[in-house]
Amino acid sequence: MGQGFDTKSVHVTMKRNEGVPTKVTPIHQTSAFTFDNLEDIENFFNGEREYLYSRVGNPNTDELGQAVANLEAAPVGIATSSGLSAIMVGILSVAQAGDHIVASEDLYGGTYELLANELTAFGIEVSFVSFENDLETAIRENTVLVYTESITNPLLRVENLKNIVEIANKHNIRTMVDNTFATPYLVQPYSLGVNLVVHSATKYLGGHSDITAGVLAGEEELIAKAKTKTVNLGSNLSPFEAWLTVRGIKTLSVRMERHVNNAARLADALAEHPAVDKVYYPTNVSEKGNGAIVTIDITNKGDIATFFESLDWIKIVATLAGVETTVSYPIATSHRSLPESSQQALGITKGLVRISVGIEDADDIISTMKQALDQSKK
Ligand SMILES: *Cc1c(COP(=O)(O)O)cnc(C)c1O
């Protein structure tokens, strides 16, 4: 039975308690599951019953992993405690000591730290390169994985995933893509041949800025390995957070539709503003829209401190993708850990503002942004 993306995203309830026909899955807020007898214990280990202990598996976390896998058109998925832990177990399902990873140079700051500081301590080598120029030349004998983001942060470069998969396949290397900014509403990397798709579900999947969670979806063999890592490293998600994320996913389509329309209107409205040097907003993400992050650079024409003080109801936060419009300052938060030379090379300037466009009235978002820019005009 074929279903459209919107239908699939609304119908994510899969783990109802059949004894009590609740409309939504109850929160299985329990650390463990009981056994009737010794045979019942054996049944868990031979696969005849599902649950033992919540670090190992829980109906709510399983429901979330499978829901995102379905939206990504991937066979299986798992939920983890954060986007970063999903990235970690995903990478560890492919790479071990002695292996090499080629990663994009403009990754999310937290991902950069994980790869540059932690994975290297496990003996995994990482090269950070420009995927537009140097992807293929960075591949070595021991390269096992190519890692990037479908839309990069904060400058919103749209990755050519087909091209990357082609290069990786030619060299027999796996691919992993962070699809947080695009969401499966806009881009489905697994359908383009990517082996592992990862999300910070903290962002659009949850959608309401009230949880920290991650999801990894992809090939069965790799997800099975990542699941073992999740259990052994203790990176499991709590049942309540999984439940909230599933609840968020039910409105993913309608939220994204509004988010991307508002963002397109805001990007247009700010393009000619006299305090704005440059607007970053992609044009080639998907036929459904181009994402809901708009980044502006006001280094030369505006005063950045005045701008941040003039935003009225728009809050300054170090996150994105909630229903409320918010702004962040990448050089001081998400990209603080990048070396200064990389910040400069990538265009992460002292006048760069990342706007996460919410689902309010577009007119309100535009007028509030415009008056803050008017006040900050040099
Ligand atoms: C937030 C974010 C992450 C990290 O996710 P957490 O849930 O904070 O661990 C990774 N990638 C991208 C693109 C993000 O925006």
Short mmCIF file of C-alpha atoms and ligand atoms in Angstrom, two decimals:
data_model
loop_
_atom_site.label_atom_id
_atom_site.label_comp_id
_atom_site.label_asym_id
_atom_site.label_seq_id
_atom_site.Cartn_x
_atom_site.Cartn_y
_atom_site.Cartn_z
CA MET A 1 0.00 0.00 0.00
CA GLY A 2 1.69 3.16 -1.17
CA GLN A 3 1.24 6.22 1.01
CA GLY A 4 2.25 9.82 0.49
CA PHE A 5 4.85 11.42 2.72
CA ASP A 6 2.24 13.48 4.60
CA THR A 7 0.11 10.41 5.35
CA LYS A 8 3.12 8.43 6.49
CA SER A 9 4.34 11.19 8.78
CA VAL A 10 0.93 11.49 10.51
CA HIS A 11 0.56 7.71 10.98
CA VAL A 12 3.63 6.95 13.05
CA THR A 13 1.84 5.23 15.93
CA MET A 14 3.05 1.63 15.71
CA LYS A 15 3.58 0.31 19.21
CA ARG A 16 0.13 0.48 20.75
CA ASN A 17 -0.55 -1.78 23.69
CA GLU A 18 -2.94 -4.25 22.03
CA GLY A 19 -4.55 -5.23 25.37
CA VAL A 20 -5.73 -1.65 25.88
CA PRO A 21 -6.57 -0.11 22.49
CA THR A 22 -5.16 3.35 23.09
CA LYS A 23 -5.18 5.64 20.06
CA VAL A 24 -1.57 6.66 20.61
CA THR A 25 1.30 4.61 21.97
CA PRO A 26 1.49 4.91 25.78
CA ILE A 27 4.79 6.04 27.29
CA HIS A 28 6.55 2.88 28.43
CA GLN A 29 8.38 4.74 31.17
CA THR A 30 10.06 1.70 32.62
CA SER A 31 13.69 0.71 32.97
CA ALA A 32 12.94 -3.01 32.54
CA PHE A 33 10.34 -5.61 31.51
CA THR A 34 9.15 -8.55 33.60
CA PHE A 35 9.43 -12.28 32.87
CA ASP A 36 6.82 -14.91 33.72
CA ASN A 37 9.31 -17.76 34.06
CA LEU A 38 12.76 -18.92 33.01
CA GLU A 39 11.57 -19.93 29.55
CA ASP A 40 10.42 -16.35 29.05
CA ILE A 41 14.00 -15.14 29.64
CA GLU A 42 15.23 -17.52 26.96
CA ASN A 43 12.49 -16.24 24.66
CA PHE A 44 14.08 -12.81 24.71
CA PHE A 45 17.44 -14.16 23.62
CA ASN A 46 15.99 -16.35 20.87
CA GLY A 47 13.91 -13.45 19.55
CA GLU A 48 10.43 -14.65 20.56
CA ARG A 49 9.80 -11.70 22.83
CA GLU A 50 10.95 -8.13 22.28
CA TYR A 51 11.95 -6.45 25.51
CA LEU A 52 14.39 -7.02 28.38
CA TYR A 53 15.82 -3.72 29.67
CA SER A 54 15.29 -0.18 28.34
CA ARG A 55 18.95 0.54 27.59
CA VAL A 56 18.75 -2.45 25.24
CA GLY A 57 15.34 -1.64 23.78
CA ASN A 58 12.04 0.06 24.54
CA PRO A 59 8.79 0.29 22.52
CA ASN A 60 8.85 4.10 22.39
CA THR A 61 12.44 4.39 21.20
CA ASP A 62 11.87 1.59 18.68
CA GLU A 63 8.77 3.36 17.39
CA LEU A 64 10.76 6.56 16.80
CA GLY A 65 13.61 4.79 15.01
CA GLN A 66 11.23 2.95 12.72
CA ALA A 67 9.10 6.07 12.08
CA VAL A 68 12.09 8.03 10.81
CA ALA A 69 13.33 5.06 8.77
CA ASN A 70 9.93 4.95 7.06
CA LEU A 71 10.04 8.67 6.26
CA GLU A 72 13.60 8.32 4.92
CA ALA A 73 12.53 5.30 2.82
CA ALA A 74 15.20 3.28 4.63
CA PRO A 75 14.57 -0.25 5.96
CA VAL A 76 15.47 0.35 9.62
CA GLY A 77 16.36 3.04 12.11
CA ILE A 78 17.31 3.54 15.75
CA ALA A 79 16.80 6.39 18.18
CA THR A 80 19.61 7.65 20.41
CA SER A 81 20.13 10.18 23.19
CA SER A 82 21.17 13.06 20.90
CA GLY A 83 22.08 13.92 17.35
CA LEU A 84 25.74 13.64 18.28
CA SER A 85 25.37 10.16 19.77
CA ALA A 86 23.54 9.05 16.59
CA ILE A 87 26.48 10.39 14.55
CA MET A 88 28.93 8.59 16.82
CA VAL A 89 27.26 5.15 16.70
CA GLY A 90 26.69 5.56 12.96
CA ILE A 91 30.36 6.23 12.33
CA LEU A 92 31.43 3.42 14.68
CA SER A 93 29.26 0.99 12.72
CA VAL A 94 31.60 1.59 9.76
CA ALA A 95 34.98 2.77 11.09
CA GLN A 96 37.45 1.45 13.63
CA ALA A 97 41.04 2.20 14.68
CA GLY A 98 43.27 2.50 11.62
CA ASP A 99 40.46 3.61 9.30
CA HIS A 100 40.14 7.01 7.63
CA ILE A 101 37.10 9.25 7.10
CA VAL A 102 36.73 12.06 4.59
CA ALA A 103 34.46 14.74 6.07
CA SER A 104 33.19 18.01 4.70
CA GLU A 105 35.06 21.05 6.05
CA ASP A 106 31.89 22.99 6.88
CA LEU A 107 30.20 20.63 9.34
CA TYR A 108 28.11 21.58 12.37
CA GLY A 109 30.54 22.62 15.14
CA GLY A 110 29.62 19.80 17.52
CA THR A 111 30.14 17.22 14.79
CA TYR A 112 33.51 18.78 13.99
CA GLU A 113 34.55 18.41 17.65
CA LEU A 114 33.37 14.79 17.78
CA LEU A 115 35.33 13.89 14.66
CA ALA A 116 38.41 16.03 15.30
CA ASN A 117 38.83 15.40 19.05
CA GLU A 118 37.08 12.16 20.04
CA LEU A 119 37.18 9.80 17.05
CA THR A 120 40.85 10.57 16.51
CA ALA A 121 41.41 9.41 20.13
CA PHE A 122 39.85 6.06 19.06
CA GLY A 123 42.52 5.86 16.33
CA ILE A 124 40.22 6.92 13.48
CA GLU A 125 41.79 9.46 11.11
CA VAL A 126 39.67 12.27 9.67
CA SER A 127 40.39 14.70 6.79
CA PHE A 128 38.21 17.80 6.54
CA VAL A 129 38.04 18.95 2.93
CA SER A 130 36.00 21.03 0.49
CA PHE A 131 33.62 18.54 -1.13
CA GLU A 132 33.27 20.80 -4.14
CA ASN A 133 36.97 20.51 -5.00
CA ASP A 134 38.83 17.87 -3.03
CA LEU A 135 36.56 14.94 -2.15
CA GLU A 136 38.04 12.38 -4.50
CA THR A 137 41.68 13.39 -4.01
CA ALA A 138 41.27 13.08 -0.21
CA ILE A 139 40.32 9.40 -0.49
CA ARG A 140 43.07 7.07 0.72
CA GLU A 141 43.71 3.34 0.81
CA ASN A 142 42.19 3.11 4.33
CA THR A 143 39.22 5.43 3.74
CA VAL A 144 35.97 3.71 4.78
CA LEU A 145 33.47 6.57 5.04
CA VAL A 146 32.49 9.86 3.43
CA TYR A 147 30.59 12.15 5.83
CA THR A 148 28.64 15.31 5.07
CA GLU A 149 25.39 17.26 5.59
CA SER A 150 22.61 17.56 2.97
CA ILE A 151 22.33 21.32 3.65
CA THR A 152 25.32 22.76 5.47
CA ASN A 153 25.27 25.02 8.48
CA PRO A 154 25.26 28.05 8.63
CA LEU A 155 25.96 28.98 4.98
CA LEU A 156 23.42 26.55 3.50
CA ARG A 157 25.50 24.94 0.80
CA VAL A 158 23.41 22.21 -0.85
CA GLU A 159 25.44 19.04 -1.20
CA ASN A 160 25.34 17.14 -4.50
CA LEU A 161 24.53 13.78 -2.92
CA LYS A 162 24.25 11.84 -6.20
CA ASN A 163 27.74 12.90 -7.13
CA ILE A 164 29.14 12.00 -3.70
CA VAL A 165 27.50 8.55 -3.77
CA GLU A 166 28.95 7.97 -7.24
CA ILE A 167 32.48 8.82 -6.11
CA ALA A 168 32.16 6.77 -2.91
CA ASN A 169 30.76 3.73 -4.75
CA LYS A 170 33.60 3.89 -7.25
CA HIS A 171 36.06 3.52 -4.35
CA ASN A 172 33.92 1.05 -2.38
CA ILE A 173 33.40 3.49 0.49
CA ARG A 174 30.28 4.00 2.64
CA THR A 175 28.43 7.33 2.79
CA MET A 176 26.73 8.98 5.77
CA VAL A 177 24.67 12.19 5.59
CA ASP A 178 23.33 14.47 8.31
CA ASN A 179 19.83 15.37 7.05
CA THR A 180 18.87 17.58 10.01
CA PHE A 181 18.41 20.86 8.10
CA ALA A 182 16.54 19.40 5.12
CA THR A 183 14.44 16.74 6.93
CA PRO A 184 12.98 13.88 4.85
CA TYR A 185 10.17 16.28 3.89
CA LEU A 186 12.64 17.91 1.47
CA VAL A 187 15.46 15.42 0.88
CA GLN A 188 15.73 11.64 1.29
CA PRO A 189 19.42 10.77 1.03
CA TYR A 190 18.89 7.00 1.39
CA SER A 191 16.87 7.03 -1.83
CA LEU A 192 19.90 8.59 -3.55
CA GLY A 193 22.14 5.72 -2.43
CA VAL A 194 23.47 7.07 0.87
CA ASN A 195 24.10 4.21 3.34
CA LEU A 196 23.37 6.01 6.63
CA VAL A 197 21.17 9.04 7.31
CA VAL A 198 21.43 10.80 10.64
CA HIS A 199 19.27 13.42 12.37
CA SER A 200 19.46 15.68 15.31
CA ALA A 201 15.78 15.00 16.16
CA THR A 202 16.24 17.87 18.61
CA LYS A 203 15.52 20.09 15.60
CA TYR A 204 12.68 19.72 13.05
CA LEU A 205 11.64 16.13 13.83
CA GLY A 206 10.81 17.06 17.42
CA GLY A 207 10.01 20.56 16.26
CA HIS A 208 9.10 22.16 19.59
CA SER A 209 12.52 22.73 21.21
CA ASP A 210 11.64 20.51 24.19
CA ILE A 211 13.79 17.41 23.65
CA THR A 212 17.34 16.34 22.81
CA ALA A 213 17.33 13.23 20.61
CA GLY A 214 18.97 11.61 17.61
CA VAL A 215 17.96 9.10 14.95
CA LEU A 216 20.04 6.99 12.59
CA ALA A 217 18.41 5.22 9.62
CA GLY A 218 19.87 3.12 6.85
CA GLU A 219 21.05 -0.31 5.76
CA GLU A 220 20.12 -3.22 8.00
CA GLU A 221 23.65 -4.51 8.49
CA LEU A 222 25.02 -1.12 9.54
CA ILE A 223 22.05 -0.25 11.75
CA ALA A 224 22.40 -3.60 13.56
CA LYS A 225 26.03 -2.73 14.34
CA ALA A 226 25.08 0.82 15.38
CA LYS A 227 22.38 -0.62 17.64
CA THR A 228 24.99 -2.75 19.44
CA LYS A 229 27.18 0.34 19.87
CA THR A 230 24.19 2.28 21.26
CA VAL A 231 23.55 -0.44 23.84
CA ASN A 232 27.20 -0.87 24.81
CA LEU A 233 28.00 2.84 24.95
CA GLY A 234 24.77 3.62 26.80
CA SER A 235 23.55 6.10 24.18
CA ASN A 236 19.89 5.12 24.45
CA LEU A 237 17.08 7.69 24.40
CA SER A 238 14.54 7.94 27.22
CA PRO A 239 11.02 6.62 26.43
CA PHE A 240 9.41 9.98 27.22
CA GLU A 241 11.71 11.88 24.85
CA ALA A 242 11.04 9.29 22.14
CA TRP A 243 7.31 9.68 22.71
CA LEU A 244 7.53 13.49 22.40
CA THR A 245 9.56 13.17 19.21
CA VAL A 246 7.02 10.80 17.64
CA ARG A 247 4.31 13.27 18.59
CA GLY A 248 6.31 16.04 16.90
CA ILE A 249 6.75 14.02 13.71
CA LYS A 250 2.98 13.83 13.22
CA THR A 251 2.99 17.53 12.29
CA LEU A 252 6.33 17.53 10.42
CA SER A 253 4.73 18.00 7.01
CA VAL A 254 2.46 20.89 7.96
CA ARG A 255 5.18 22.58 9.96
CA MET A 256 7.72 22.24 7.16
CA GLU A 257 5.29 23.54 4.58
CA ARG A 258 4.80 26.73 6.61
CA HIS A 259 8.48 26.94 7.66
CA VAL A 260 9.79 26.83 4.07
CA ASN A 261 7.17 29.25 2.70
CA ASN A 262 7.92 31.77 5.45
CA ALA A 263 11.67 31.37 4.90
CA ALA A 264 11.38 31.99 1.15
CA ARG A 265 9.38 35.16 1.81
CA LEU A 266 11.85 36.40 4.44
CA ALA A 267 14.88 35.73 2.21
CA ASP A 268 13.22 37.75 -0.54
CA ALA A 269 12.29 40.59 1.79
CA LEU A 270 15.81 40.94 3.24
CA ALA A 271 17.69 40.75 -0.06
CA GLU A 272 17.45 44.49 -0.75
CA HIS A 273 17.69 45.76 2.82
CA PRO A 274 20.32 48.54 3.16
CA ALA A 275 21.85 46.99 6.34
CA VAL A 276 22.37 43.58 4.70
CA ASP A 277 25.56 42.72 2.79
CA LYS A 278 24.44 39.27 1.77
CA VAL A 279 21.55 36.82 2.15
CA TYR A 280 22.27 33.10 2.06
CA TYR A 281 19.23 31.05 1.01
CA PRO A 282 19.52 28.06 -1.33
CA THR A 283 17.47 27.64 -4.50
CA ASN A 284 18.01 24.00 -5.38
CA VAL A 285 17.03 21.86 -2.38
CA SER A 286 13.75 20.32 -3.53
CA GLU A 287 10.56 21.01 -5.43
CA LYS A 288 8.78 21.37 -2.06
CA GLY A 289 11.02 24.24 -0.98
CA ASN A 290 14.50 25.22 0.08
CA GLY A 291 14.57 24.82 3.82
CA ALA A 292 13.70 27.16 6.66
CA ILE A 293 17.05 28.63 7.63
CA VAL A 294 17.99 32.02 6.23
CA THR A 295 21.47 33.34 7.00
CA ILE A 296 22.41 36.99 6.60
CA ASP A 297 25.74 38.78 6.75
CA ILE A 298 25.64 42.40 7.95
CA THR A 299 29.38 42.86 8.66
CA ASN A 300 29.88 46.02 6.59
CA LYS A 301 26.47 47.67 6.51
CA GLY A 302 25.03 46.89 9.94
CA ASP A 303 25.99 46.93 13.61
CA ILE A 304 25.70 43.38 14.93
CA ALA A 305 25.24 44.23 18.63
CA THR A 306 22.42 46.69 17.85
CA PHE A 307 20.76 44.10 15.63
CA PHE A 308 20.69 41.47 18.38
CA GLU A 309 19.31 44.03 20.87
CA SER A 310 16.49 45.14 18.55
CA LEU A 311 14.67 41.87 17.89
CA ASP A 312 11.62 42.40 20.10
CA TRP A 313 9.84 38.99 20.41
CA ILE A 314 12.44 37.08 18.38
CA LYS A 315 14.73 35.27 20.83
CA ILE A 316 18.49 34.65 20.58
CA VAL A 317 19.24 30.94 21.05
CA ALA A 318 21.97 28.43 20.22
CA THR A 319 19.63 26.08 18.40
CA LEU A 320 17.20 26.08 15.48
CA ALA A 321 14.12 24.48 13.97
CA GLY A 322 11.50 25.23 16.59
CA VAL A 323 8.04 26.57 15.72
CA GLU A 324 9.15 30.01 16.95
CA THR A 325 11.40 32.21 14.80
CA THR A 326 14.79 32.50 16.53
CA VAL A 327 18.24 33.81 15.67
CA SER A 328 21.69 32.50 16.47
CA TYR A 329 25.21 33.87 16.25
CA PRO A 330 27.30 31.05 14.71
CA ILE A 331 30.75 32.51 15.40
CA ALA A 332 30.00 32.60 19.15
CA THR A 333 28.05 29.32 19.43
CA SER A 334 27.70 26.50 16.87
CA HIS A 335 30.96 27.33 15.06
CA ARG A 336 32.99 28.64 17.99
CA SER A 337 35.13 25.48 18.02
CA LEU A 338 36.21 25.71 14.37
CA PRO A 339 39.77 27.00 13.92
CA GLU A 340 39.80 30.73 13.10
CA SER A 341 41.35 30.04 9.71
CA SER A 342 38.42 27.72 8.86
CA GLN A 343 35.89 30.28 10.10
CA GLN A 344 37.44 32.86 7.79
CA ALA A 345 37.76 30.53 4.83
CA LEU A 346 34.13 29.43 5.20
CA GLY A 347 32.71 32.95 5.58
CA ILE A 348 31.65 32.63 9.23
CA THR A 349 32.13 36.31 9.97
CA LYS A 350 31.43 38.56 12.97
CA GLY A 351 28.38 39.90 11.12
CA LEU A 352 26.80 36.54 10.31
CA VAL A 353 23.33 35.78 11.72
CA ARG A 354 21.50 32.50 11.29
CA ILE A 355 17.73 32.91 11.28
CA SER A 356 15.59 29.87 12.02
CA VAL A 357 12.32 30.88 10.46
CA GLY A 358 9.28 29.78 12.47
CA ILE A 359 5.65 29.16 11.62
CA GLU A 360 4.23 32.52 12.73
CA ASP A 361 2.64 35.00 10.29
CA ALA A 362 5.26 35.78 7.66
CA ASP A 363 4.33 39.48 7.82
CA ASP A 364 5.20 39.62 11.53
CA ILE A 365 8.54 37.88 11.01
CA ILE A 366 9.46 40.17 8.12
CA SER A 367 8.45 43.43 9.83
CA THR A 368 10.26 42.56 13.07
CA MET A 369 13.44 41.59 11.21
CA LYS A 370 13.27 44.71 9.07
CA GLN A 371 12.93 47.08 12.02
CA ALA A 372 15.91 45.41 13.78
CA LEU A 373 17.94 45.86 10.61
CA ASP A 374 16.74 49.46 10.23
CA GLN A 375 18.05 50.20 13.72
CA SER A 376 21.36 48.45 13.09
CA LYS A 377 22.07 50.25 9.80
CA LYS A 378 25.50 51.93 9.94
C1 LIG B 1 22.09 20.23 16.38
C2 LIG B 1 22.78 19.52 15.30
C3 LIG B 1 23.54 18.37 15.56
C4 LIG B 1 23.75 17.82 16.97
O1 LIG B 1 22.57 17.34 17.50
P1 LIG B 1 22.28 17.26 19.08
O2 LIG B 1 20.89 16.76 19.13
O3 LIG B 1 22.46 18.63 19.64
O4 LIG B 1 23.27 16.31 19.63
C5 LIG B 1 24.13 17.72 14.50
N1 LIG B 1 23.99 18.18 13.23
C6 LIG B 1 23.28 19.29 12.95
C7 LIG B 1 23.18 19.74 11.53
C8 LIG B 1 22.66 20.00 13.96
O5 LIG B 1 21.96 21.10 13.68
#
